[in-house]
Amino acid sequence: MTFDLFDNLPDYDRDGGISSEPLAPGASVLRRFARAQAGALLDVVAGVAAVAPFRHLVTPGGRRMSVAMTNCGRLGWVSDRQGYRYDPVDPATGLHWPAMPRAFAVLARDAAAAAGYPDFTPDACLINRYLPGTRLSLHQDRDELDVRAPIVSVSLGVPAVFLFGGLRRADRPARIRVIHGDVVVWGGPSRLAFHGIAPLAQADHPLTGDTRINLTFRKAG
């Protein structure tokens, strides 16, 4: 079943303007922030994946993640039986991760500044690929050496339900529908908030088909 990309977004500017929606202290959703350059961003993703292909990582407990992942930047986030960590080398190829594309770095910097975090310079971009039914369980981004820098998360393709909770796993998360071009930024008092993605619903987007691509920018090193 497919659905209207603008369903249930009464505060959304359907005429194309960017708007900011508070989410929690230190966190906000920048509606449509990346919409104008989304096609170019997806082309860059394809270029990164040609060098560092998408793969399904394994958790330290041996569970295969349903989300397919790759990275670009000085560091890449990896997971295996040895744990979660950042590594400059792609373990699948033995090569350094592709460099951070300028378009990615500029978008991340501008989105962070728009959300109140100036001078953000990411050194890692985790690229996630979601298909129908794919989910990402609630977790904290805490593998970075310095958690004073924010997280910048860009949604491309089909809509998703972003889960944003508190500082305890038991805190009930808010459910925020994010669509093509939306950017979520969180830091400060919300930097270690638990967050995730509900199982992706079947939908279709003219640029990505039934797929959602998520870019998560971090200052890891």
mmCIF file with all atom_site columns, C-alpha atoms in Angstrom:
data_model
loop_
_atom_site.group_PDB
_atom_site.id
_atom_site.type_symbol
_atom_site.label_atom_id
_atom_site.label_alt_id
_atom_site.label_comp_id
_atom_site.label_asym_id
_atom_site.label_entity_id
_atom_site.label_seq_id
_atom_site.pdbx_PDB_ins_code
_atom_site.Cartn_x
_atom_site.Cartn_y
_atom_site.Cartn_z
_atom_site.occupancy
_atom_site.B_iso_or_equiv
_atom_site.pdbx_formal_charge
_atom_site.auth_seq_id
_atom_site.auth_comp_id
_atom_site.auth_asym_id
_atom_site.auth_atom_id
_atom_site.pdbx_PDB_model_num
ATOM 1   C CA . MET A 1 1   ? 0.000  0.000   0.000  1.00 0.00 ? 1   MET A CA 1
ATOM 2   C CA . THR A 1 2   ? 1.333  3.445   -0.908 1.00 0.00 ? 2   THR A CA 1
ATOM 3   C CA . PHE A 1 3   ? 0.432  6.748   0.680  1.00 0.00 ? 3   PHE A CA 1
ATOM 4   C CA . ASP A 1 4   ? 0.496  10.476  0.019  1.00 0.00 ? 4   ASP A CA 1
ATOM 5   C CA . LEU A 1 5   ? 3.902  11.902  0.912  1.00 0.00 ? 5   LEU A CA 1
ATOM 6   C CA . PHE A 1 6   ? 2.171  14.818  2.649  1.00 0.00 ? 6   PHE A CA 1
ATOM 7   C CA . ASP A 1 7   ? -0.271 12.840  4.802  1.00 0.00 ? 7   ASP A CA 1
ATOM 8   C CA . ASN A 1 8   ? -0.555 13.938  8.440  1.00 0.00 ? 8   ASN A CA 1
ATOM 9   C CA . LEU A 1 9   ? 1.761  16.939  8.211  1.00 0.00 ? 9   LEU A CA 1
ATOM 10  C CA . PRO A 1 10  ? -0.510 19.896  9.086  1.00 0.00 ? 10  PRO A CA 1
ATOM 11  C CA . ASP A 1 11  ? 2.428  22.132  10.017 1.00 0.00 ? 11  ASP A CA 1
ATOM 12  C CA . TYR A 1 12  ? 4.296  21.370  6.794  1.00 0.00 ? 12  TYR A CA 1
ATOM 13  C CA . ASP A 1 13  ? 4.736  24.006  4.085  1.00 0.00 ? 13  ASP A CA 1
ATOM 14  C CA . ARG A 1 14  ? 3.321  22.238  1.034  1.00 0.00 ? 14  ARG A CA 1
ATOM 15  C CA . ASP A 1 15  ? 4.410  25.097  -1.239 1.00 0.00 ? 15  ASP A CA 1
ATOM 16  C CA . GLY A 1 16  ? 8.079  24.253  -0.830 1.00 0.00 ? 16  GLY A CA 1
ATOM 17  C CA . GLY A 1 17  ? 9.359  26.422  2.016  1.00 0.00 ? 17  GLY A CA 1
ATOM 18  C CA . ILE A 1 18  ? 11.702 25.199  4.733  1.00 0.00 ? 18  ILE A CA 1
ATOM 19  C CA . SER A 1 19  ? 10.346 25.173  8.281  1.00 0.00 ? 19  SER A CA 1
ATOM 20  C CA . SER A 1 20  ? 11.787 24.214  11.660 1.00 0.00 ? 20  SER A CA 1
ATOM 21  C CA . GLU A 1 21  ? 9.820  22.010  14.048 1.00 0.00 ? 21  GLU A CA 1
ATOM 22  C CA . PRO A 1 22  ? 11.012 21.692  17.673 1.00 0.00 ? 22  PRO A CA 1
ATOM 23  C CA . LEU A 1 23  ? 11.378 18.094  18.758 1.00 0.00 ? 23  LEU A CA 1
ATOM 24  C CA . ALA A 1 24  ? 12.976 18.253  22.219 1.00 0.00 ? 24  ALA A CA 1
ATOM 25  C CA . PRO A 1 25  ? 15.454 20.540  24.014 1.00 0.00 ? 25  PRO A CA 1
ATOM 26  C CA . GLY A 1 26  ? 18.384 20.790  21.613 1.00 0.00 ? 26  GLY A CA 1
ATOM 27  C CA . ALA A 1 27  ? 16.589 18.839  18.877 1.00 0.00 ? 27  ALA A CA 1
ATOM 28  C CA . SER A 1 28  ? 14.546 19.897  15.855 1.00 0.00 ? 28  SER A CA 1
ATOM 29  C CA . VAL A 1 29  ? 13.246 18.732  12.494 1.00 0.00 ? 29  VAL A CA 1
ATOM 30  C CA . LEU A 1 30  ? 14.154 20.943  9.531  1.00 0.00 ? 30  LEU A CA 1
ATOM 31  C CA . ARG A 1 31  ? 11.342 20.217  7.134  1.00 0.00 ? 31  ARG A CA 1
ATOM 32  C CA . ARG A 1 32  ? 12.344 20.072  3.461  1.00 0.00 ? 32  ARG A CA 1
ATOM 33  C CA . PHE A 1 33  ? 15.845 21.356  4.216  1.00 0.00 ? 33  PHE A CA 1
ATOM 34  C CA . ALA A 1 34  ? 17.591 18.982  1.791  1.00 0.00 ? 34  ALA A CA 1
ATOM 35  C CA . ARG A 1 35  ? 14.792 18.693  -0.779 1.00 0.00 ? 35  ARG A CA 1
ATOM 36  C CA . ALA A 1 36  ? 16.356 20.942  -3.433 1.00 0.00 ? 36  ALA A CA 1
ATOM 37  C CA . GLN A 1 37  ? 19.622 18.985  -3.636 1.00 0.00 ? 37  GLN A CA 1
ATOM 38  C CA . ALA A 1 38  ? 18.175 15.535  -2.956 1.00 0.00 ? 38  ALA A CA 1
ATOM 39  C CA . GLY A 1 39  ? 18.701 14.204  -6.474 1.00 0.00 ? 39  GLY A CA 1
ATOM 40  C CA . ALA A 1 40  ? 22.368 15.195  -6.420 1.00 0.00 ? 40  ALA A CA 1
ATOM 41  C CA . LEU A 1 41  ? 22.779 13.676  -2.951 1.00 0.00 ? 41  LEU A CA 1
ATOM 42  C CA . LEU A 1 42  ? 21.400 10.368  -4.165 1.00 0.00 ? 42  LEU A CA 1
ATOM 43  C CA . ASP A 1 43  ? 23.834 10.416  -7.084 1.00 0.00 ? 43  ASP A CA 1
ATOM 44  C CA . VAL A 1 44  ? 26.660 10.868  -4.581 1.00 0.00 ? 44  VAL A CA 1
ATOM 45  C CA . VAL A 1 45  ? 25.341 7.961   -2.502 1.00 0.00 ? 45  VAL A CA 1
ATOM 46  C CA . ALA A 1 46  ? 25.480 5.761   -5.600 1.00 0.00 ? 46  ALA A CA 1
ATOM 47  C CA . GLY A 1 47  ? 29.086 6.825   -6.156 1.00 0.00 ? 47  GLY A CA 1
ATOM 48  C CA . VAL A 1 48  ? 30.048 6.005   -2.578 1.00 0.00 ? 48  VAL A CA 1
ATOM 49  C CA . ALA A 1 49  ? 28.310 2.617   -2.764 1.00 0.00 ? 49  ALA A CA 1
ATOM 50  C CA . ALA A 1 50  ? 30.206 1.770   -5.962 1.00 0.00 ? 50  ALA A CA 1
ATOM 51  C CA . VAL A 1 51  ? 33.451 1.983   -3.967 1.00 0.00 ? 51  VAL A CA 1
ATOM 52  C CA . ALA A 1 52  ? 32.191 0.801   -0.570 1.00 0.00 ? 52  ALA A CA 1
ATOM 53  C CA . PRO A 1 53  ? 29.145 -1.396  -1.234 1.00 0.00 ? 53  PRO A CA 1
ATOM 54  C CA . PHE A 1 54  ? 26.163 -1.577  1.092  1.00 0.00 ? 54  PHE A CA 1
ATOM 55  C CA . ARG A 1 55  ? 26.339 -4.496  3.483  1.00 0.00 ? 55  ARG A CA 1
ATOM 56  C CA . HIS A 1 56  ? 24.425 -5.914  6.470  1.00 0.00 ? 56  HIS A CA 1
ATOM 57  C CA . LEU A 1 57  ? 26.589 -5.666  9.564  1.00 0.00 ? 57  LEU A CA 1
ATOM 58  C CA . VAL A 1 58  ? 26.479 -8.112  12.452 1.00 0.00 ? 58  VAL A CA 1
ATOM 59  C CA . THR A 1 59  ? 25.982 -6.999  16.049 1.00 0.00 ? 59  THR A CA 1
ATOM 60  C CA . PRO A 1 60  ? 28.398 -8.090  18.805 1.00 0.00 ? 60  PRO A CA 1
ATOM 61  C CA . GLY A 1 61  ? 25.735 -10.613 19.771 1.00 0.00 ? 61  GLY A CA 1
ATOM 62  C CA . GLY A 1 62  ? 25.748 -12.133 16.291 1.00 0.00 ? 62  GLY A CA 1
ATOM 63  C CA . ARG A 1 63  ? 22.483 -10.662 14.980 1.00 0.00 ? 63  ARG A CA 1
ATOM 64  C CA . ARG A 1 64  ? 22.411 -9.577  11.338 1.00 0.00 ? 64  ARG A CA 1
ATOM 65  C CA . MET A 1 65  ? 21.142 -6.001  11.037 1.00 0.00 ? 65  MET A CA 1
ATOM 66  C CA . SER A 1 66  ? 18.186 -5.541  8.680  1.00 0.00 ? 66  SER A CA 1
ATOM 67  C CA . VAL A 1 67  ? 19.461 -2.116  7.587  1.00 0.00 ? 67  VAL A CA 1
ATOM 68  C CA . ALA A 1 68  ? 22.106 -2.163  4.847  1.00 0.00 ? 68  ALA A CA 1
ATOM 69  C CA . MET A 1 69  ? 24.956 0.273   5.552  1.00 0.00 ? 69  MET A CA 1
ATOM 70  C CA . THR A 1 70  ? 28.030 1.937   4.139  1.00 0.00 ? 70  THR A CA 1
ATOM 71  C CA . ASN A 1 71  ? 30.122 4.975   5.091  1.00 0.00 ? 71  ASN A CA 1
ATOM 72  C CA . CYS A 1 72  ? 32.107 7.883   3.764  1.00 0.00 ? 72  CYS A CA 1
ATOM 73  C CA . GLY A 1 73  ? 34.453 10.300  5.497  1.00 0.00 ? 73  GLY A CA 1
ATOM 74  C CA . ARG A 1 74  ? 37.659 9.939   7.473  1.00 0.00 ? 74  ARG A CA 1
ATOM 75  C CA . LEU A 1 75  ? 36.016 7.352   9.712  1.00 0.00 ? 75  LEU A CA 1
ATOM 76  C CA . GLY A 1 76  ? 33.292 4.780   9.205  1.00 0.00 ? 76  GLY A CA 1
ATOM 77  C CA . TRP A 1 77  ? 31.025 3.140   11.762 1.00 0.00 ? 77  TRP A CA 1
ATOM 78  C CA . VAL A 1 78  ? 31.301 -0.649  11.848 1.00 0.00 ? 78  VAL A CA 1
ATOM 79  C CA . SER A 1 79  ? 29.947 -3.498  13.930 1.00 0.00 ? 79  SER A CA 1
ATOM 80  C CA . ASP A 1 80  ? 31.008 -7.112  14.310 1.00 0.00 ? 80  ASP A CA 1
ATOM 81  C CA . ARG A 1 81  ? 31.607 -9.714  17.006 1.00 0.00 ? 81  ARG A CA 1
ATOM 82  C CA . GLN A 1 82  ? 34.327 -7.467  18.459 1.00 0.00 ? 82  GLN A CA 1
ATOM 83  C CA . GLY A 1 83  ? 31.891 -4.600  19.095 1.00 0.00 ? 83  GLY A CA 1
ATOM 84  C CA . TYR A 1 84  ? 30.776 -1.227  17.758 1.00 0.00 ? 84  TYR A CA 1
ATOM 85  C CA . ARG A 1 85  ? 33.447 1.251   16.712 1.00 0.00 ? 85  ARG A CA 1
ATOM 86  C CA . TYR A 1 86  ? 34.736 3.715   14.148 1.00 0.00 ? 86  TYR A CA 1
ATOM 87  C CA . ASP A 1 87  ? 37.459 2.613   11.756 1.00 0.00 ? 87  ASP A CA 1
ATOM 88  C CA . PRO A 1 88  ? 39.264 4.487   8.955  1.00 0.00 ? 88  PRO A CA 1
ATOM 89  C CA . VAL A 1 89  ? 39.325 1.300   6.855  1.00 0.00 ? 89  VAL A CA 1
ATOM 90  C CA . ASP A 1 90  ? 36.385 -0.509  5.287  1.00 0.00 ? 90  ASP A CA 1
ATOM 91  C CA . PRO A 1 91  ? 36.710 -4.088  6.560  1.00 0.00 ? 91  PRO A CA 1
ATOM 92  C CA . ALA A 1 92  ? 34.936 -5.410  3.467  1.00 0.00 ? 92  ALA A CA 1
ATOM 93  C CA . THR A 1 93  ? 37.462 -3.956  1.001  1.00 0.00 ? 93  THR A CA 1
ATOM 94  C CA . GLY A 1 94  ? 40.567 -3.262  3.077  1.00 0.00 ? 94  GLY A CA 1
ATOM 95  C CA . LEU A 1 95  ? 40.560 0.286   1.684  1.00 0.00 ? 95  LEU A CA 1
ATOM 96  C CA . HIS A 1 96  ? 39.970 3.623   3.348  1.00 0.00 ? 96  HIS A CA 1
ATOM 97  C CA . TRP A 1 97  ? 36.366 4.755   3.196  1.00 0.00 ? 97  TRP A CA 1
ATOM 98  C CA . PRO A 1 98  ? 35.534 7.160   0.352  1.00 0.00 ? 98  PRO A CA 1
ATOM 99  C CA . ALA A 1 99  ? 36.272 10.769  1.272  1.00 0.00 ? 99  ALA A CA 1
ATOM 100 C CA . MET A 1 100 ? 33.444 12.945  2.539  1.00 0.00 ? 100 MET A CA 1
ATOM 101 C CA . PRO A 1 101 ? 31.912 14.578  -0.550 1.00 0.00 ? 101 PRO A CA 1
ATOM 102 C CA . ARG A 1 102 ? 31.843 18.355  -0.344 1.00 0.00 ? 102 ARG A CA 1
ATOM 103 C CA . ALA A 1 103 ? 28.078 18.427  -0.942 1.00 0.00 ? 103 ALA A CA 1
ATOM 104 C CA . PHE A 1 104 ? 27.596 16.206  2.116  1.00 0.00 ? 104 PHE A CA 1
ATOM 105 C CA . ALA A 1 105 ? 29.854 18.292  4.358  1.00 0.00 ? 105 ALA A CA 1
ATOM 106 C CA . VAL A 1 106 ? 28.205 21.567  3.317  1.00 0.00 ? 106 VAL A CA 1
ATOM 107 C CA . LEU A 1 107 ? 24.702 20.194  3.875  1.00 0.00 ? 107 LEU A CA 1
ATOM 108 C CA . ALA A 1 108 ? 25.611 18.854  7.316  1.00 0.00 ? 108 ALA A CA 1
ATOM 109 C CA . ARG A 1 109 ? 27.266 22.118  8.346  1.00 0.00 ? 109 ARG A CA 1
ATOM 110 C CA . ASP A 1 110 ? 24.362 24.257  7.117  1.00 0.00 ? 110 ASP A CA 1
ATOM 111 C CA . ALA A 1 111 ? 21.702 22.057  8.740  1.00 0.00 ? 111 ALA A CA 1
ATOM 112 C CA . ALA A 1 112 ? 23.550 22.034  12.061 1.00 0.00 ? 112 ALA A CA 1
ATOM 113 C CA . ALA A 1 113 ? 23.889 25.826  11.952 1.00 0.00 ? 113 ALA A CA 1
ATOM 114 C CA . ALA A 1 114 ? 20.182 26.222  11.152 1.00 0.00 ? 114 ALA A CA 1
ATOM 115 C CA . ALA A 1 115 ? 19.399 24.125  14.248 1.00 0.00 ? 115 ALA A CA 1
ATOM 116 C CA . GLY A 1 116 ? 21.650 26.209  16.491 1.00 0.00 ? 116 GLY A CA 1
ATOM 117 C CA . TYR A 1 117 ? 24.942 24.331  16.228 1.00 0.00 ? 117 TYR A CA 1
ATOM 118 C CA . PRO A 1 118 ? 27.464 26.485  14.305 1.00 0.00 ? 118 PRO A CA 1
ATOM 119 C CA . ASP A 1 119 ? 30.870 25.234  13.166 1.00 0.00 ? 119 ASP A CA 1
ATOM 120 C CA . PHE A 1 120 ? 29.870 21.579  12.867 1.00 0.00 ? 120 PHE A CA 1
ATOM 121 C CA . THR A 1 121 ? 32.482 19.682  10.849 1.00 0.00 ? 121 THR A CA 1
ATOM 122 C CA . PRO A 1 122 ? 31.554 16.008  10.423 1.00 0.00 ? 122 PRO A CA 1
ATOM 123 C CA . ASP A 1 123 ? 34.249 13.431  9.800  1.00 0.00 ? 123 ASP A CA 1
ATOM 124 C CA . ALA A 1 124 ? 31.896 10.466  9.346  1.00 0.00 ? 124 ALA A CA 1
ATOM 125 C CA . CYS A 1 125 ? 28.715 9.859   7.382  1.00 0.00 ? 125 CYS A CA 1
ATOM 126 C CA . LEU A 1 126 ? 26.866 6.605   7.965  1.00 0.00 ? 126 LEU A CA 1
ATOM 127 C CA . ILE A 1 127 ? 24.604 5.819   4.995  1.00 0.00 ? 127 ILE A CA 1
ATOM 128 C CA . ASN A 1 128 ? 21.676 3.506   5.744  1.00 0.00 ? 128 ASN A CA 1
ATOM 129 C CA . ARG A 1 129 ? 19.442 1.846   3.167  1.00 0.00 ? 129 ARG A CA 1
ATOM 130 C CA . TYR A 1 130 ? 15.948 0.807   4.262  1.00 0.00 ? 130 TYR A CA 1
ATOM 131 C CA . LEU A 1 131 ? 13.552 -1.456  2.365  1.00 0.00 ? 131 LEU A CA 1
ATOM 132 C CA . PRO A 1 132 ? 9.941  -2.252  3.333  1.00 0.00 ? 132 PRO A CA 1
ATOM 133 C CA . GLY A 1 133 ? 9.883  -3.883  6.753  1.00 0.00 ? 133 GLY A CA 1
ATOM 134 C CA . THR A 1 134 ? 13.380 -2.720  7.677  1.00 0.00 ? 134 THR A CA 1
ATOM 135 C CA . ARG A 1 135 ? 13.680 -1.143  11.110 1.00 0.00 ? 135 ARG A CA 1
ATOM 136 C CA . LEU A 1 136 ? 16.313 0.280   13.428 1.00 0.00 ? 136 LEU A CA 1
ATOM 137 C CA . SER A 1 137 ? 15.815 -0.438  17.111 1.00 0.00 ? 137 SER A CA 1
ATOM 138 C CA . LEU A 1 138 ? 16.135 2.257   19.757 1.00 0.00 ? 138 LEU A CA 1
ATOM 139 C CA . HIS A 1 139 ? 19.761 3.081   20.473 1.00 0.00 ? 139 HIS A CA 1
ATOM 140 C CA . GLN A 1 140 ? 22.095 5.892   21.489 1.00 0.00 ? 140 GLN A CA 1
ATOM 141 C CA . ASP A 1 141 ? 24.871 7.319   19.331 1.00 0.00 ? 141 ASP A CA 1
ATOM 142 C CA . ARG A 1 142 ? 27.634 7.128   21.916 1.00 0.00 ? 142 ARG A CA 1
ATOM 143 C CA . ASP A 1 143 ? 30.621 5.648   20.071 1.00 0.00 ? 143 ASP A CA 1
ATOM 144 C CA . GLU A 1 144 ? 31.938 9.123   19.204 1.00 0.00 ? 144 GLU A CA 1
ATOM 145 C CA . LEU A 1 145 ? 34.881 10.464  21.205 1.00 0.00 ? 145 LEU A CA 1
ATOM 146 C CA . ASP A 1 146 ? 33.258 13.863  21.767 1.00 0.00 ? 146 ASP A CA 1
ATOM 147 C CA . VAL A 1 147 ? 29.484 13.992  22.184 1.00 0.00 ? 147 VAL A CA 1
ATOM 148 C CA . ARG A 1 148 ? 29.384 17.790  22.308 1.00 0.00 ? 148 ARG A CA 1
ATOM 149 C CA . ALA A 1 149 ? 28.891 17.850  18.526 1.00 0.00 ? 149 ALA A CA 1
ATOM 150 C CA . PRO A 1 150 ? 25.341 17.246  17.241 1.00 0.00 ? 150 PRO A CA 1
ATOM 151 C CA . ILE A 1 151 ? 23.998 14.478  15.039 1.00 0.00 ? 151 ILE A CA 1
ATOM 152 C CA . VAL A 1 152 ? 22.578 15.470  11.642 1.00 0.00 ? 152 VAL A CA 1
ATOM 153 C CA . SER A 1 153 ? 20.233 12.952  9.999  1.00 0.00 ? 153 SER A CA 1
ATOM 154 C CA . VAL A 1 154 ? 18.967 13.428  6.419  1.00 0.00 ? 154 VAL A CA 1
ATOM 155 C CA . SER A 1 155 ? 15.973 11.498  5.030  1.00 0.00 ? 155 SER A CA 1
ATOM 156 C CA . LEU A 1 156 ? 15.776 10.714  1.306  1.00 0.00 ? 156 LEU A CA 1
ATOM 157 C CA . GLY A 1 157 ? 13.207 8.639   -0.543 1.00 0.00 ? 157 GLY A CA 1
ATOM 158 C CA . VAL A 1 158 ? 10.101 7.093   0.968  1.00 0.00 ? 158 VAL A CA 1
ATOM 159 C CA . PRO A 1 159 ? 8.737  8.384   4.306  1.00 0.00 ? 159 PRO A CA 1
ATOM 160 C CA . ALA A 1 160 ? 9.611  6.810   7.634  1.00 0.00 ? 160 ALA A CA 1
ATOM 161 C CA . VAL A 1 161 ? 8.534  7.061   11.252 1.00 0.00 ? 161 VAL A CA 1
ATOM 162 C CA . PHE A 1 162 ? 11.446 8.397   13.278 1.00 0.00 ? 162 PHE A CA 1
ATOM 163 C CA . LEU A 1 163 ? 11.355 7.364   16.947 1.00 0.00 ? 163 LEU A CA 1
ATOM 164 C CA . PHE A 1 164 ? 12.861 9.898   19.331 1.00 0.00 ? 164 PHE A CA 1
ATOM 165 C CA . GLY A 1 165 ? 12.936 9.072   23.015 1.00 0.00 ? 165 GLY A CA 1
ATOM 166 C CA . GLY A 1 166 ? 14.652 10.255  26.161 1.00 0.00 ? 166 GLY A CA 1
ATOM 167 C CA . LEU A 1 167 ? 17.919 9.477   27.896 1.00 0.00 ? 167 LEU A CA 1
ATOM 168 C CA . ARG A 1 168 ? 16.601 6.136   29.173 1.00 0.00 ? 168 ARG A CA 1
ATOM 169 C CA . ARG A 1 169 ? 15.685 3.233   26.937 1.00 0.00 ? 169 ARG A CA 1
ATOM 170 C CA . ALA A 1 170 ? 12.444 2.886   28.872 1.00 0.00 ? 170 ALA A CA 1
ATOM 171 C CA . ASP A 1 171 ? 11.321 6.428   27.962 1.00 0.00 ? 171 ASP A CA 1
ATOM 172 C CA . ARG A 1 172 ? 8.454  6.254   25.503 1.00 0.00 ? 172 ARG A CA 1
ATOM 173 C CA . PRO A 1 173 ? 9.623  7.715   22.171 1.00 0.00 ? 173 PRO A CA 1
ATOM 174 C CA . ALA A 1 174 ? 7.773  10.292  20.132 1.00 0.00 ? 174 ALA A CA 1
ATOM 175 C CA . ARG A 1 175 ? 6.819  9.164   16.626 1.00 0.00 ? 175 ARG A CA 1
ATOM 176 C CA . ILE A 1 176 ? 7.773  11.727  13.988 1.00 0.00 ? 176 ILE A CA 1
ATOM 177 C CA . ARG A 1 177 ? 7.013  11.175  10.326 1.00 0.00 ? 177 ARG A CA 1
ATOM 178 C CA . VAL A 1 178 ? 9.965  12.256  8.206  1.00 0.00 ? 178 VAL A CA 1
ATOM 179 C CA . ILE A 1 179 ? 9.763  12.557  4.441  1.00 0.00 ? 179 ILE A CA 1
ATOM 180 C CA . HIS A 1 180 ? 12.048 13.183  1.493  1.00 0.00 ? 180 HIS A CA 1
ATOM 181 C CA . GLY A 1 181 ? 14.373 16.101  2.243  1.00 0.00 ? 181 GLY A CA 1
ATOM 182 C CA . ASP A 1 182 ? 13.658 16.390  5.972  1.00 0.00 ? 182 ASP A CA 1
ATOM 183 C CA . VAL A 1 183 ? 16.658 16.754  8.287  1.00 0.00 ? 183 VAL A CA 1
ATOM 184 C CA . VAL A 1 184 ? 16.649 15.961  12.014 1.00 0.00 ? 184 VAL A CA 1
ATOM 185 C CA . VAL A 1 185 ? 19.340 17.563  14.176 1.00 0.00 ? 185 VAL A CA 1
ATOM 186 C CA . TRP A 1 186 ? 19.891 16.758  17.840 1.00 0.00 ? 186 TRP A CA 1
ATOM 187 C CA . GLY A 1 187 ? 22.556 17.704  20.348 1.00 0.00 ? 187 GLY A CA 1
ATOM 188 C CA . GLY A 1 188 ? 23.066 19.425  23.677 1.00 0.00 ? 188 GLY A CA 1
ATOM 189 C CA . PRO A 1 189 ? 20.693 17.964  26.292 1.00 0.00 ? 189 PRO A CA 1
ATOM 190 C CA . SER A 1 190 ? 19.250 15.572  23.685 1.00 0.00 ? 190 SER A CA 1
ATOM 191 C CA . ARG A 1 191 ? 22.564 14.389  22.247 1.00 0.00 ? 191 ARG A CA 1
ATOM 192 C CA . LEU A 1 192 ? 22.327 10.941  23.876 1.00 0.00 ? 192 LEU A CA 1
ATOM 193 C CA . ALA A 1 193 ? 18.599 10.493  23.353 1.00 0.00 ? 193 ALA A CA 1
ATOM 194 C CA . PHE A 1 194 ? 17.493 7.022   22.322 1.00 0.00 ? 194 PHE A CA 1
ATOM 195 C CA . HIS A 1 195 ? 16.212 6.982   18.747 1.00 0.00 ? 195 HIS A CA 1
ATOM 196 C CA . GLY A 1 196 ? 15.355 4.581   15.945 1.00 0.00 ? 196 GLY A CA 1
ATOM 197 C CA . ILE A 1 197 ? 13.181 3.908   12.907 1.00 0.00 ? 197 ILE A CA 1
ATOM 198 C CA . ALA A 1 198 ? 9.879  2.011   12.979 1.00 0.00 ? 198 ALA A CA 1
ATOM 199 C CA . PRO A 1 199 ? 9.466  -0.768  10.386 1.00 0.00 ? 199 PRO A CA 1
ATOM 200 C CA . LEU A 1 200 ? 9.401  0.935   7.009  1.00 0.00 ? 200 LEU A CA 1
ATOM 201 C CA . ALA A 1 201 ? 5.985  0.883   5.364  1.00 0.00 ? 201 ALA A CA 1
ATOM 202 C CA . GLN A 1 202 ? 5.514  -0.088  1.729  1.00 0.00 ? 202 GLN A CA 1
ATOM 203 C CA . ALA A 1 203 ? 5.597  3.074   -0.355 1.00 0.00 ? 203 ALA A CA 1
ATOM 204 C CA . ASP A 1 204 ? 7.027  4.423   -3.589 1.00 0.00 ? 204 ASP A CA 1
ATOM 205 C CA . HIS A 1 205 ? 9.153  7.451   -4.387 1.00 0.00 ? 205 HIS A CA 1
ATOM 206 C CA . PRO A 1 206 ? 10.047 8.622   -7.911 1.00 0.00 ? 206 PRO A CA 1
ATOM 207 C CA . LEU A 1 207 ? 13.774 8.838   -7.093 1.00 0.00 ? 207 LEU A CA 1
ATOM 208 C CA . THR A 1 208 ? 14.264 5.748   -4.935 1.00 0.00 ? 208 THR A CA 1
ATOM 209 C CA . GLY A 1 209 ? 11.373 3.374   -5.593 1.00 0.00 ? 209 GLY A CA 1
ATOM 210 C CA . ASP A 1 210 ? 10.455 1.521   -2.390 1.00 0.00 ? 210 ASP A CA 1
ATOM 211 C CA . THR A 1 211 ? 13.702 2.534   -0.664 1.00 0.00 ? 211 THR A CA 1
ATOM 212 C CA . ARG A 1 212 ? 14.628 5.058   2.001  1.00 0.00 ? 212 ARG A CA 1
ATOM 213 C CA . ILE A 1 213 ? 18.189 6.379   2.222  1.00 0.00 ? 213 ILE A CA 1
ATOM 214 C CA . ASN A 1 214 ? 19.377 8.024   5.427  1.00 0.00 ? 214 ASN A CA 1
ATOM 215 C CA . LEU A 1 215 ? 22.567 10.049  5.824  1.00 0.00 ? 215 LEU A CA 1
ATOM 216 C CA . THR A 1 216 ? 23.768 10.404  9.418  1.00 0.00 ? 216 THR A CA 1
ATOM 217 C CA . PHE A 1 217 ? 26.577 12.892  9.942  1.00 0.00 ? 217 PHE A CA 1
ATOM 218 C CA . ARG A 1 218 ? 28.749 12.717  13.059 1.00 0.00 ? 218 ARG A CA 1
ATOM 219 C CA . LYS A 1 219 ? 31.919 14.121  14.550 1.00 0.00 ? 219 LYS A CA 1
ATOM 220 C CA . ALA A 1 220 ? 33.431 10.792  15.491 1.00 0.00 ? 220 ALA A CA 1
ATOM 221 C CA . GLY A 1 221 ? 37.127 11.407  16.060 1.00 0.00 ? 221 GLY A CA 1
#
